[in-house]
């Protein structure tokens, strides 16, 4: 368990975690968001008005979606850079040590998980389109789509890596150190991950009790993967695939990230079936990775405490 035991290096004092999280929060949510706020205020001064149902609907401000996408993702680039610096300065850890407790990132795992999760998403989206084609609007614009694709492929991995490094890397290591219990680390980070996404416009549109379980299922699935694989590379890959796939192929007015995707979903009918589909897909994904990497599920035994 190199990943979780990395926190037993004598550099996991609570004050260091508090300082790192506070500085990371300020860098991401205040400094990183400034370019977007400046552009939005400029557009409001020109007479544009916000969409009351989704304040992040940048088209309402007259902002090109590709420009808006870059502005929305800049905070994560800044946030990731700040975290890496703080890890090194305060905790004496490299990025790879936060990712898996070693000096080498296993990129093959990252790309395999990315491909498998993208494949599962393609299957579920195809089934959904076949069952309810009236819910989708084809809006493919080659030039705008290609520009979007370049932006998505460059910037989305920064967003998802920032979140995985923060939650399944840094926080999970700290919680494992303080509790000596892997399940406390898994469940706590999943709940925090879900609650921090409660500010997304999708939560207002779908309803808290339909949207929140899906975020928590993601968090639990990724947390379990991290413990089984002794590192966050598979979670990084799956998370990147999830966000890139959705940004490229299906968007909606309720989406936090507005893009020139191939399809726009025009009829949103959230139900508990969505939760069930995600749960089944996540279980299938776990067993695909188990088969590939010969994971031993006994490491999840709640009675096995983390010992240094």
PDB file of C-alpha atoms in Angstrom:
ATOM      1  CA  UNK A   1       0.000   0.000   0.000  1.00  0.00           C
ATOM      2  CA  UNK A   2       2.616   2.534  -1.090  1.00  0.00           C
ATOM      3  CA  UNK A   3      -0.015   5.121  -1.985  1.00  0.00           C
ATOM      4  CA  UNK A   4      -1.758   5.429   1.379  1.00  0.00           C
ATOM      5  CA  UNK A   5       1.382   4.715   3.413  1.00  0.00           C
ATOM      6  CA  UNK A   6       3.066   7.714   1.771  1.00  0.00           C
ATOM      7  CA  UNK A   7       1.274   9.841   4.368  1.00  0.00           C
ATOM      8  CA  UNK A   8       3.274   8.075   7.110  1.00  0.00           C
ATOM      9  CA  UNK A   9       6.379  10.023   6.074  1.00  0.00           C
ATOM     10  CA  UNK A  10       6.293  12.421   9.024  1.00  0.00           C
ATOM     11  CA  UNK A  11       5.011  15.300   6.886  1.00  0.00           C
ATOM     12  CA  UNK A  12       1.239  14.904   7.398  1.00  0.00           C
ATOM     13  CA  UNK A  13       0.655  17.404  10.186  1.00  0.00           C
ATOM     14  CA  UNK A  14      -2.880  18.810  10.192  1.00  0.00           C
ATOM     15  CA  UNK A  15      -1.727  22.412   9.835  1.00  0.00           C
ATOM     16  CA  UNK A  16       0.045  21.556   6.587  1.00  0.00           C
ATOM     17  CA  UNK A  17      -3.166  20.121   5.167  1.00  0.00           C
ATOM     18  CA  UNK A  18      -5.158  23.175   6.261  1.00  0.00           C
ATOM     19  CA  UNK A  19      -2.654  25.590   4.712  1.00  0.00           C
ATOM     20  CA  UNK A  20      -2.429  23.603   1.466  1.00  0.00           C
ATOM     21  CA  UNK A  21      -6.200  23.345   1.056  1.00  0.00           C
ATOM     22  CA  UNK A  22      -6.795  27.032   1.887  1.00  0.00           C
ATOM     23  CA  UNK A  23      -4.125  28.274  -0.519  1.00  0.00           C
ATOM     24  CA  UNK A  24      -5.325  25.843  -3.193  1.00  0.00           C
ATOM     25  CA  UNK A  25      -8.908  27.054  -2.714  1.00  0.00           C
ATOM     26  CA  UNK A  26      -7.909  30.713  -3.043  1.00  0.00           C
ATOM     27  CA  UNK A  27      -5.748  30.006  -6.101  1.00  0.00           C
ATOM     28  CA  UNK A  28      -8.531  28.107  -7.851  1.00  0.00           C
ATOM     29  CA  UNK A  29     -11.683  29.961  -6.833  1.00  0.00           C
ATOM     30  CA  UNK A  30     -10.426  33.529  -6.598  1.00  0.00           C
ATOM     31  CA  UNK A  31      -7.271  33.983  -8.657  1.00  0.00           C
ATOM     32  CA  UNK A  32      -8.001  31.381 -11.331  1.00  0.00           C
ATOM     33  CA  UNK A  33     -11.562  32.551 -11.866  1.00  0.00           C
ATOM     34  CA  UNK A  34     -10.618  36.220 -12.366  1.00  0.00           C
ATOM     35  CA  UNK A  35     -10.306  36.063 -16.197  1.00  0.00           C
ATOM     36  CA  UNK A  36     -13.793  34.535 -16.455  1.00  0.00           C
ATOM     37  CA  UNK A  37     -15.310  37.083 -14.060  1.00  0.00           C
ATOM     38  CA  UNK A  38     -13.737  39.985 -15.938  1.00  0.00           C
ATOM     39  CA  UNK A  39     -15.159  38.772 -19.255  1.00  0.00           C
ATOM     40  CA  UNK A  40     -18.601  38.121 -17.725  1.00  0.00           C
ATOM     41  CA  UNK A  41     -18.742  41.574 -16.100  1.00  0.00           C
ATOM     42  CA  UNK A  42     -17.703  43.144 -19.397  1.00  0.00           C
ATOM     43  CA  UNK A  43     -20.544  41.340 -21.191  1.00  0.00           C
ATOM     44  CA  UNK A  44     -23.064  42.365 -18.525  1.00  0.00           C
ATOM     45  CA  UNK A  45     -21.971  45.980 -18.984  1.00  0.00           C
ATOM     46  CA  UNK A  46     -22.690  45.578 -22.703  1.00  0.00           C
ATOM     47  CA  UNK A  47     -26.300  44.648 -21.960  1.00  0.00           C
ATOM     48  CA  UNK A  48     -26.181  40.856 -21.838  1.00  0.00           C
ATOM     49  CA  UNK A  49     -27.960  39.084 -18.989  1.00  0.00           C
ATOM     50  CA  UNK A  50     -27.318  35.845 -17.140  1.00  0.00           C
ATOM     51  CA  UNK A  51     -29.408  32.704 -17.522  1.00  0.00           C
ATOM     52  CA  UNK A  52     -31.163  32.458 -14.115  1.00  0.00           C
ATOM     53  CA  UNK A  53     -31.441  28.675 -14.478  1.00  0.00           C
ATOM     54  CA  UNK A  54     -27.709  28.266 -15.091  1.00  0.00           C
ATOM     55  CA  UNK A  55     -25.394  31.144 -14.213  1.00  0.00           C
ATOM     56  CA  UNK A  56     -22.589  29.260 -15.986  1.00  0.00           C
ATOM     57  CA  UNK A  57     -24.460  29.277 -19.316  1.00  0.00           C
ATOM     58  CA  UNK A  58     -21.879  31.458 -21.050  1.00  0.00           C
ATOM     59  CA  UNK A  59     -23.893  31.708 -24.268  1.00  0.00           C
ATOM     60  CA  UNK A  60     -26.308  33.963 -22.346  1.00  0.00           C
ATOM     61  CA  UNK A  61     -23.439  36.432 -21.908  1.00  0.00           C
ATOM     62  CA  UNK A  62     -22.618  36.340 -25.606  1.00  0.00           C
ATOM     63  CA  UNK A  63     -19.369  34.482 -24.926  1.00  0.00           C
ATOM     64  CA  UNK A  64     -18.229  32.002 -27.570  1.00  0.00           C
ATOM     65  CA  UNK A  65     -18.409  28.523 -26.056  1.00  0.00           C
ATOM     66  CA  UNK A  66     -14.816  27.672 -26.940  1.00  0.00           C
ATOM     67  CA  UNK A  67     -13.550  30.868 -25.330  1.00  0.00           C
ATOM     68  CA  UNK A  68     -15.783  30.212 -22.350  1.00  0.00           C
ATOM     69  CA  UNK A  69     -14.511  26.662 -22.012  1.00  0.00           C
ATOM     70  CA  UNK A  70     -10.915  27.862 -21.727  1.00  0.00           C
ATOM     71  CA  UNK A  71     -11.936  30.480 -19.155  1.00  0.00           C
ATOM     72  CA  UNK A  72     -13.806  27.835 -17.140  1.00  0.00           C
ATOM     73  CA  UNK A  73     -10.820  25.467 -17.105  1.00  0.00           C
ATOM     74  CA  UNK A  74      -8.004  27.941 -16.376  1.00  0.00           C
ATOM     75  CA  UNK A  75      -8.656  27.752 -12.591  1.00  0.00           C
ATOM     76  CA  UNK A  76      -7.856  24.026 -12.611  1.00  0.00           C
ATOM     77  CA  UNK A  77      -4.557  24.565 -14.407  1.00  0.00           C
ATOM     78  CA  UNK A  78      -3.565  27.146 -11.804  1.00  0.00           C
ATOM     79  CA  UNK A  79      -4.910  24.975  -8.982  1.00  0.00           C
ATOM     80  CA  UNK A  80      -2.899  21.916 -10.049  1.00  0.00           C
ATOM     81  CA  UNK A  81       0.313  23.927 -10.355  1.00  0.00           C
ATOM     82  CA  UNK A  82      -0.226  25.448  -6.898  1.00  0.00           C
ATOM     83  CA  UNK A  83      -0.903  22.031  -5.347  1.00  0.00           C
ATOM     84  CA  UNK A  84       2.265  20.542  -6.842  1.00  0.00           C
ATOM     85  CA  UNK A  85       4.325  23.433  -5.439  1.00  0.00           C
ATOM     86  CA  UNK A  86       2.712  23.116  -1.990  1.00  0.00           C
ATOM     87  CA  UNK A  87       3.206  19.341  -1.920  1.00  0.00           C
ATOM     88  CA  UNK A  88       6.908  19.872  -2.512  1.00  0.00           C
ATOM     89  CA  UNK A  89       7.365  22.832  -0.177  1.00  0.00           C
ATOM     90  CA  UNK A  90       5.215  21.750   2.785  1.00  0.00           C
ATOM     91  CA  UNK A  91       5.082  17.954   2.575  1.00  0.00           C
ATOM     92  CA  UNK A  92       8.368  17.190   0.795  1.00  0.00           C
ATOM     93  CA  UNK A  93       6.404  15.010  -1.658  1.00  0.00           C
ATOM     94  CA  UNK A  94       6.600  14.925  -5.426  1.00  0.00           C
ATOM     95  CA  UNK A  95       3.483  14.742  -7.585  1.00  0.00           C
ATOM     96  CA  UNK A  96       4.160  11.062  -8.298  1.00  0.00           C
ATOM     97  CA  UNK A  97       4.323  10.327  -4.556  1.00  0.00           C
ATOM     98  CA  UNK A  98       0.866  11.855  -4.105  1.00  0.00           C
ATOM     99  CA  UNK A  99      -0.359   9.841  -7.089  1.00  0.00           C
ATOM    100  CA  UNK A 100       0.918   6.423  -5.992  1.00  0.00           C
ATOM    101  CA  UNK A 101       3.543   6.744  -3.274  1.00  0.00           C
ATOM    102  CA  UNK A 102       6.443   6.035  -5.646  1.00  0.00           C
ATOM    103  CA  UNK A 103       8.677   8.006  -7.997  1.00  0.00           C
ATOM    104  CA  UNK A 104       7.022   6.813 -11.215  1.00  0.00           C
ATOM    105  CA  UNK A 105       3.550   7.431 -12.679  1.00  0.00           C
ATOM    106  CA  UNK A 106       2.029   4.350 -14.341  1.00  0.00           C
ATOM    107  CA  UNK A 107       0.715   5.954 -17.526  1.00  0.00           C
ATOM    108  CA  UNK A 108      -0.281   2.600 -19.043  1.00  0.00           C
ATOM    109  CA  UNK A 109      -2.920   2.259 -16.321  1.00  0.00           C
ATOM    110  CA  UNK A 110      -4.114   5.809 -16.939  1.00  0.00           C
ATOM    111  CA  UNK A 111      -4.688   5.231 -20.655  1.00  0.00           C
ATOM    112  CA  UNK A 112      -6.210   1.761 -20.242  1.00  0.00           C
ATOM    113  CA  UNK A 113      -8.786   3.023 -17.737  1.00  0.00           C
ATOM    114  CA  UNK A 114      -9.464   6.015 -19.970  1.00  0.00           C
ATOM    115  CA  UNK A 115     -10.174   3.782 -22.960  1.00  0.00           C
ATOM    116  CA  UNK A 116     -12.368   1.320 -21.062  1.00  0.00           C
ATOM    117  CA  UNK A 117     -14.493   4.014 -19.407  1.00  0.00           C
ATOM    118  CA  UNK A 118     -14.911   5.840 -22.735  1.00  0.00           C
ATOM    119  CA  UNK A 119     -16.047   2.561 -24.326  1.00  0.00           C
ATOM    120  CA  UNK A 120     -18.643   1.989 -21.595  1.00  0.00           C
ATOM    121  CA  UNK A 121     -19.900   5.561 -21.993  1.00  0.00           C
ATOM    122  CA  UNK A 122     -20.189   5.083 -25.756  1.00  0.00           C
ATOM    123  CA  UNK A 123     -22.297   1.960 -25.208  1.00  0.00           C
ATOM    124  CA  UNK A 124     -24.626   3.608 -22.681  1.00  0.00           C
ATOM    125  CA  UNK A 125     -25.026   6.757 -24.800  1.00  0.00           C
ATOM    126  CA  UNK A 126     -25.776   4.661 -27.906  1.00  0.00           C
ATOM    127  CA  UNK A 127     -28.460   2.717 -26.036  1.00  0.00           C
ATOM    128  CA  UNK A 128     -29.980   5.926 -24.686  1.00  0.00           C
ATOM    129  CA  UNK A 129     -30.030   7.467 -28.170  1.00  0.00           C
ATOM    130  CA  UNK A 130     -31.587   4.320 -29.663  1.00  0.00           C
ATOM    131  CA  UNK A 131     -34.327   4.247 -27.007  1.00  0.00           C
ATOM    132  CA  UNK A 132     -35.083   8.001 -26.971  1.00  0.00           C
ATOM    133  CA  UNK A 133     -33.762   9.708 -30.127  1.00  0.00           C
ATOM    134  CA  UNK A 134     -36.253  12.547 -29.631  1.00  0.00           C
ATOM    135  CA  UNK A 135     -34.298  13.648 -26.560  1.00  0.00           C
ATOM    136  CA  UNK A 136     -31.235  14.497 -28.666  1.00  0.00           C
ATOM    137  CA  UNK A 137     -30.533  17.246 -31.186  1.00  0.00           C
ATOM    138  CA  UNK A 138     -27.727  16.733 -33.707  1.00  0.00           C
ATOM    139  CA  UNK A 139     -25.666  19.948 -33.827  1.00  0.00           C
ATOM    140  CA  UNK A 140     -22.323  18.973 -35.330  1.00  0.00           C
ATOM    141  CA  UNK A 141     -20.375  21.983 -36.650  1.00  0.00           C
ATOM    142  CA  UNK A 142     -17.000  20.701 -37.928  1.00  0.00           C
ATOM    143  CA  UNK A 143     -14.876  23.829 -37.421  1.00  0.00           C
ATOM    144  CA  UNK A 144     -16.201  24.702 -33.979  1.00  0.00           C
ATOM    145  CA  UNK A 145     -16.130  21.049 -32.937  1.00  0.00           C
ATOM    146  CA  UNK A 146     -12.479  20.613 -33.936  1.00  0.00           C
ATOM    147  CA  UNK A 147     -11.488  23.720 -31.978  1.00  0.00           C
ATOM    148  CA  UNK A 148     -13.494  22.425 -29.015  1.00  0.00           C
ATOM    149  CA  UNK A 149     -11.814  19.031 -29.310  1.00  0.00           C
ATOM    150  CA  UNK A 150      -8.334  20.567 -29.114  1.00  0.00           C
ATOM    151  CA  UNK A 151      -9.316  22.635 -26.057  1.00  0.00           C
ATOM    152  CA  UNK A 152     -10.961  19.631 -24.395  1.00  0.00           C
ATOM    153  CA  UNK A 153      -8.032  17.285 -25.006  1.00  0.00           C
ATOM    154  CA  UNK A 154      -5.570  19.833 -23.598  1.00  0.00           C
ATOM    155  CA  UNK A 155      -7.466  21.349 -20.673  1.00  0.00           C
ATOM    156  CA  UNK A 156      -9.905  18.715 -19.360  1.00  0.00           C
ATOM    157  CA  UNK A 157      -7.073  16.455 -18.110  1.00  0.00           C
ATOM    158  CA  UNK A 158      -5.897  19.378 -15.960  1.00  0.00           C
ATOM    159  CA  UNK A 159      -9.373  19.659 -14.433  1.00  0.00           C
ATOM    160  CA  UNK A 160      -9.786  15.964 -13.734  1.00  0.00           C
ATOM    161  CA  UNK A 161      -6.190  15.451 -12.597  1.00  0.00           C
ATOM    162  CA  UNK A 162      -6.566  18.378 -10.190  1.00  0.00           C
ATOM    163  CA  UNK A 163      -9.657  16.757  -8.662  1.00  0.00           C
ATOM    164  CA  UNK A 164      -8.163  13.270  -8.476  1.00  0.00           C
ATOM    165  CA  UNK A 165      -4.852  14.462  -7.049  1.00  0.00           C
ATOM    166  CA  UNK A 166      -6.722  16.534  -4.457  1.00  0.00           C
ATOM    167  CA  UNK A 167      -9.358  13.968  -3.425  1.00  0.00           C
ATOM    168  CA  UNK A 168      -8.074  10.456  -4.146  1.00  0.00           C
ATOM    169  CA  UNK A 169      -4.431  11.463  -3.825  1.00  0.00           C
ATOM    170  CA  UNK A 170      -3.779  14.104  -1.198  1.00  0.00           C
ATOM    171  CA  UNK A 171      -6.907  13.927   0.992  1.00  0.00           C
ATOM    172  CA  UNK A 172      -7.142  10.140   0.884  1.00  0.00           C
ATOM    173  CA  UNK A 173      -3.534   9.860   2.035  1.00  0.00           C
ATOM    174  CA  UNK A 174      -4.176  12.260   4.897  1.00  0.00           C
ATOM    175  CA  UNK A 175      -7.414  10.595   6.009  1.00  0.00           C
ATOM    176  CA  UNK A 176      -5.765   7.175   5.841  1.00  0.00           C
ATOM    177  CA  UNK A 177      -2.945   8.451   8.049  1.00  0.00           C
ATOM    178  CA  UNK A 178      -5.241   9.970  10.676  1.00  0.00           C
ATOM    179  CA  UNK A 179      -7.806   7.148  10.768  1.00  0.00           C
ATOM    180  CA  UNK A 180      -5.584   4.152   9.889  1.00  0.00           C
ATOM    181  CA  UNK A 181      -8.708   2.891   8.072  1.00  0.00           C
ATOM    182  CA  UNK A 182      -8.956   2.705   4.285  1.00  0.00           C
ATOM    183  CA  UNK A 183     -12.782   2.710   4.271  1.00  0.00           C
ATOM    184  CA  UNK A 184     -12.941   5.947   6.237  1.00  0.00           C
ATOM    185  CA  UNK A 185     -10.634   7.425   3.601  1.00  0.00           C
ATOM    186  CA  UNK A 186     -12.740   6.052   0.717  1.00  0.00           C
ATOM    187  CA  UNK A 187     -16.136   7.103   2.091  1.00  0.00           C
ATOM    188  CA  UNK A 188     -15.018  10.493   3.413  1.00  0.00           C
ATOM    189  CA  UNK A 189     -13.422  11.571   0.135  1.00  0.00           C
ATOM    190  CA  UNK A 190     -16.464  10.332  -1.819  1.00  0.00           C
ATOM    191  CA  UNK A 191     -18.817  12.402   0.349  1.00  0.00           C
ATOM    192  CA  UNK A 192     -16.624  15.506   0.146  1.00  0.00           C
ATOM    193  CA  UNK A 193     -16.294  15.027  -3.623  1.00  0.00           C
ATOM    194  CA  UNK A 194     -20.070  14.780  -3.963  1.00  0.00           C
ATOM    195  CA  UNK A 195     -20.905  17.727  -1.724  1.00  0.00           C
ATOM    196  CA  UNK A 196     -18.438  20.042  -3.458  1.00  0.00           C
ATOM    197  CA  UNK A 197     -20.167  19.219  -6.751  1.00  0.00           C
ATOM    198  CA  UNK A 198     -23.526  20.242  -5.241  1.00  0.00           C
ATOM    199  CA  UNK A 199     -22.866  23.746  -6.582  1.00  0.00           C
ATOM    200  CA  UNK A 200     -22.971  22.470 -10.181  1.00  0.00           C
ATOM    201  CA  UNK A 201     -26.014  23.606 -12.203  1.00  0.00           C
ATOM    202  CA  UNK A 202     -26.905  19.970 -12.933  1.00  0.00           C
ATOM    203  CA  UNK A 203     -27.820  19.524  -9.268  1.00  0.00           C
ATOM    204  CA  UNK A 204     -30.444  22.282  -9.476  1.00  0.00           C
ATOM    205  CA  UNK A 205     -31.842  20.877 -12.720  1.00  0.00           C
ATOM    206  CA  UNK A 206     -31.878  17.186 -11.784  1.00  0.00           C
ATOM    207  CA  UNK A 207     -32.623  17.597  -8.085  1.00  0.00           C
ATOM    208  CA  UNK A 208     -30.260  17.017  -5.164  1.00  0.00           C
ATOM    209  CA  UNK A 209     -31.415  13.460  -4.422  1.00  0.00           C
ATOM    210  CA  UNK A 210     -30.943  12.337  -8.024  1.00  0.00           C
ATOM    211  CA  UNK A 211     -27.694  14.142  -8.797  1.00  0.00           C
ATOM    212  CA  UNK A 212     -25.825  13.744  -5.517  1.00  0.00           C
ATOM    213  CA  UNK A 213     -25.886   9.903  -5.384  1.00  0.00           C
ATOM    214  CA  UNK A 214     -24.285   9.842  -8.835  1.00  0.00           C
ATOM    215  CA  UNK A 215     -21.371  12.026  -7.727  1.00  0.00           C
ATOM    216  CA  UNK A 216     -20.946   9.895  -4.611  1.00  0.00           C
ATOM    217  CA  UNK A 217     -21.025   6.668  -6.672  1.00  0.00           C
ATOM    218  CA  UNK A 218     -18.246   8.126  -8.817  1.00  0.00           C
ATOM    219  CA  UNK A 219     -16.296   8.986  -5.682  1.00  0.00           C
ATOM    220  CA  UNK A 220     -16.765   5.550  -4.127  1.00  0.00           C
ATOM    221  CA  UNK A 221     -15.870   3.741  -7.359  1.00  0.00           C
ATOM    222  CA  UNK A 222     -12.718   5.778  -7.861  1.00  0.00           C
ATOM    223  CA  UNK A 223     -11.767   5.413  -4.188  1.00  0.00           C
ATOM    224  CA  UNK A 224     -12.115   1.625  -4.336  1.00  0.00           C
ATOM    225  CA  UNK A 225     -10.036   1.575  -7.521  1.00  0.00           C
ATOM    226  CA  UNK A 226      -7.315   3.594  -5.813  1.00  0.00           C
ATOM    227  CA  UNK A 227      -7.049   1.159  -2.891  1.00  0.00           C
ATOM    228  CA  UNK A 228      -7.130  -1.913  -5.143  1.00  0.00           C
ATOM    229  CA  UNK A 229      -4.554  -0.510  -7.575  1.00  0.00           C
ATOM    230  CA  UNK A 230      -2.398   1.247  -4.952  1.00  0.00           C
ATOM    231  CA  UNK A 231      -2.498   4.547  -6.835  1.00  0.00           C
ATOM    232  CA  UNK A 232      -4.819   7.001  -8.548  1.00  0.00           C
ATOM    233  CA  UNK A 233      -3.827   6.484 -12.202  1.00  0.00           C
ATOM    234  CA  UNK A 234      -6.928   4.436 -13.109  1.00  0.00           C
ATOM    235  CA  UNK A 235      -9.173   7.006 -11.413  1.00  0.00           C
ATOM    236  CA  UNK A 236      -7.373   9.804 -13.254  1.00  0.00           C
ATOM    237  CA  UNK A 237      -7.892   8.043 -16.585  1.00  0.00           C
ATOM    238  CA  UNK A 238     -11.563   7.214 -16.036  1.00  0.00           C
ATOM    239  CA  UNK A 239     -12.365  10.704 -14.764  1.00  0.00           C
ATOM    240  CA  UNK A 240     -10.620  12.312 -17.743  1.00  0.00           C
ATOM    241  CA  UNK A 241     -12.456   9.999 -20.150  1.00  0.00           C
ATOM    242  CA  UNK A 242     -15.794  10.773 -18.517  1.00  0.00           C
ATOM    243  CA  UNK A 243     -15.492  14.544 -18.796  1.00  0.00           C
ATOM    244  CA  UNK A 244     -13.851  14.557 -22.225  1.00  0.00           C
ATOM    245  CA  UNK A 245     -16.451  12.179 -23.664  1.00  0.00           C
ATOM    246  CA  UNK A 246     -19.373  14.243 -22.396  1.00  0.00           C
ATOM    247  CA  UNK A 247     -17.829  17.527 -23.551  1.00  0.00           C
ATOM    248  CA  UNK A 248     -17.180  16.090 -27.011  1.00  0.00           C
ATOM    249  CA  UNK A 249     -20.381  14.180 -27.648  1.00  0.00           C
ATOM    250  CA  UNK A 250     -23.311  15.390 -25.553  1.00  0.00           C
ATOM    251  CA  UNK A 251     -24.075  18.687 -23.841  1.00  0.00           C
ATOM    252  CA  UNK A 252     -27.154  20.431 -22.471  1.00  0.00           C
ATOM    253  CA  UNK A 253     -28.215  23.833 -21.212  1.00  0.00           C
ATOM    254  CA  UNK A 254     -27.830  22.442 -17.694  1.00  0.00           C
ATOM    255  CA  UNK A 255     -24.193  21.379 -18.159  1.00  0.00           C
ATOM    256  CA  UNK A 256     -21.518  23.055 -16.050  1.00  0.00           C
ATOM    257  CA  UNK A 257     -19.210  23.018 -19.091  1.00  0.00           C
ATOM    258  CA  UNK A 258     -20.878  24.285 -22.270  1.00  0.00           C
ATOM    259  CA  UNK A 259     -19.322  22.965 -25.491  1.00  0.00           C
ATOM    260  CA  UNK A 260     -19.952  22.536 -29.213  1.00  0.00           C
ATOM    261  CA  UNK A 261     -20.645  18.846 -28.672  1.00  0.00           C
ATOM    262  CA  UNK A 262     -21.984  16.570 -31.402  1.00  0.00           C
ATOM    263  CA  UNK A 263     -25.364  16.289 -29.658  1.00  0.00           C
ATOM    264  CA  UNK A 264     -27.372  18.530 -27.387  1.00  0.00           C
ATOM    265  CA  UNK A 265     -29.698  16.750 -25.010  1.00  0.00           C
ATOM    266  CA  UNK A 266     -32.891  18.786 -25.212  1.00  0.00           C
ATOM    267  CA  UNK A 267     -35.157  16.680 -23.012  1.00  0.00           C
ATOM    268  CA  UNK A 268     -33.787  16.024 -19.550  1.00  0.00           C
ATOM    269  CA  UNK A 269     -35.859  13.477 -17.660  1.00  0.00           C
ATOM    270  CA  UNK A 270     -33.787  12.472 -14.638  1.00  0.00           C
ATOM    271  CA  UNK A 271     -34.872   9.404 -12.701  1.00  0.00           C
ATOM    272  CA  UNK A 272     -33.483   6.778 -10.355  1.00  0.00           C
ATOM    273  CA  UNK A 273     -32.783   4.675 -13.459  1.00  0.00           C
ATOM    274  CA  UNK A 274     -29.835   7.013 -14.105  1.00  0.00           C
ATOM    275  CA  UNK A 275     -28.394   6.078 -10.717  1.00  0.00           C
ATOM    276  CA  UNK A 276     -28.933   2.376 -11.410  1.00  0.00           C
ATOM    277  CA  UNK A 277     -27.261   2.596 -14.837  1.00  0.00           C
ATOM    278  CA  UNK A 278     -24.241   4.366 -13.344  1.00  0.00           C
ATOM    279  CA  UNK A 279     -24.003   1.811 -10.538  1.00  0.00           C
ATOM    280  CA  UNK A 280     -24.104  -1.128 -12.974  1.00  0.00           C
ATOM    281  CA  UNK A 281     -21.598   0.557 -15.304  1.00  0.00           C
ATOM    282  CA  UNK A 282     -19.256   1.224 -12.377  1.00  0.00           C
ATOM    283  CA  UNK A 283     -19.412  -2.404 -11.216  1.00  0.00           C
ATOM    284  CA  UNK A 284     -18.698  -3.656 -14.746  1.00  0.00           C
ATOM    285  CA  UNK A 285     -15.772  -1.240 -14.955  1.00  0.00           C
ATOM    286  CA  UNK A 286     -14.345  -2.457 -11.640  1.00  0.00           C
ATOM    287  CA  UNK A 287     -14.431  -6.062 -12.809  1.00  0.00           C
ATOM    288  CA  UNK A 288     -12.838  -5.175 -16.152  1.00  0.00           C
ATOM    289  CA  UNK A 289      -9.935  -3.591 -14.288  1.00  0.00           C
ATOM    290  CA  UNK A 290      -9.811  -6.458 -11.785  1.00  0.00           C
ATOM    291  CA  UNK A 291      -9.448  -8.906 -14.656  1.00  0.00           C
ATOM    292  CA  UNK A 292      -6.749  -6.798 -16.291  1.00  0.00           C
ATOM    293  CA  UNK A 293      -4.646  -6.079 -13.209  1.00  0.00           C
ATOM    294  CA  UNK A 294      -5.448  -9.156 -11.080  1.00  0.00           C
ATOM    295  CA  UNK A 295      -6.670  -7.061  -8.182  1.00  0.00           C
ATOM    296  CA  UNK A 296      -7.092  -8.747  -4.822  1.00  0.00           C
ATOM    297  CA  UNK A 297     -10.403  -7.636  -3.299  1.00  0.00           C
ATOM    298  CA  UNK A 298      -9.286  -8.863   0.126  1.00  0.00           C
ATOM    299  CA  UNK A 299      -7.316  -5.628   0.552  1.00  0.00           C
ATOM    300  CA  UNK A 300     -10.702  -3.938   0.993  1.00  0.00           C
ATOM    301  CA  UNK A 301     -11.350  -5.994   4.144  1.00  0.00           C
ATOM    302  CA  UNK A 302     -12.633  -3.463   6.667  1.00  0.00           C
ATOM    303  CA  UNK A 303     -10.809  -5.283   9.490  1.00  0.00           C
ATOM    304  CA  UNK A 304      -7.419  -4.720   7.897  1.00  0.00           C
ATOM    305  CA  UNK A 305      -6.032  -1.483   9.281  1.00  0.00           C
ATOM    306  CA  UNK A 306      -3.311   0.489   7.556  1.00  0.00           C
ATOM    307  CA  UNK A 307      -0.035  -0.051   9.349  1.00  0.00           C
ATOM    308  CA  UNK A 308       3.332   1.509   8.692  1.00  0.00           C
TER     309      UNK A 308
END
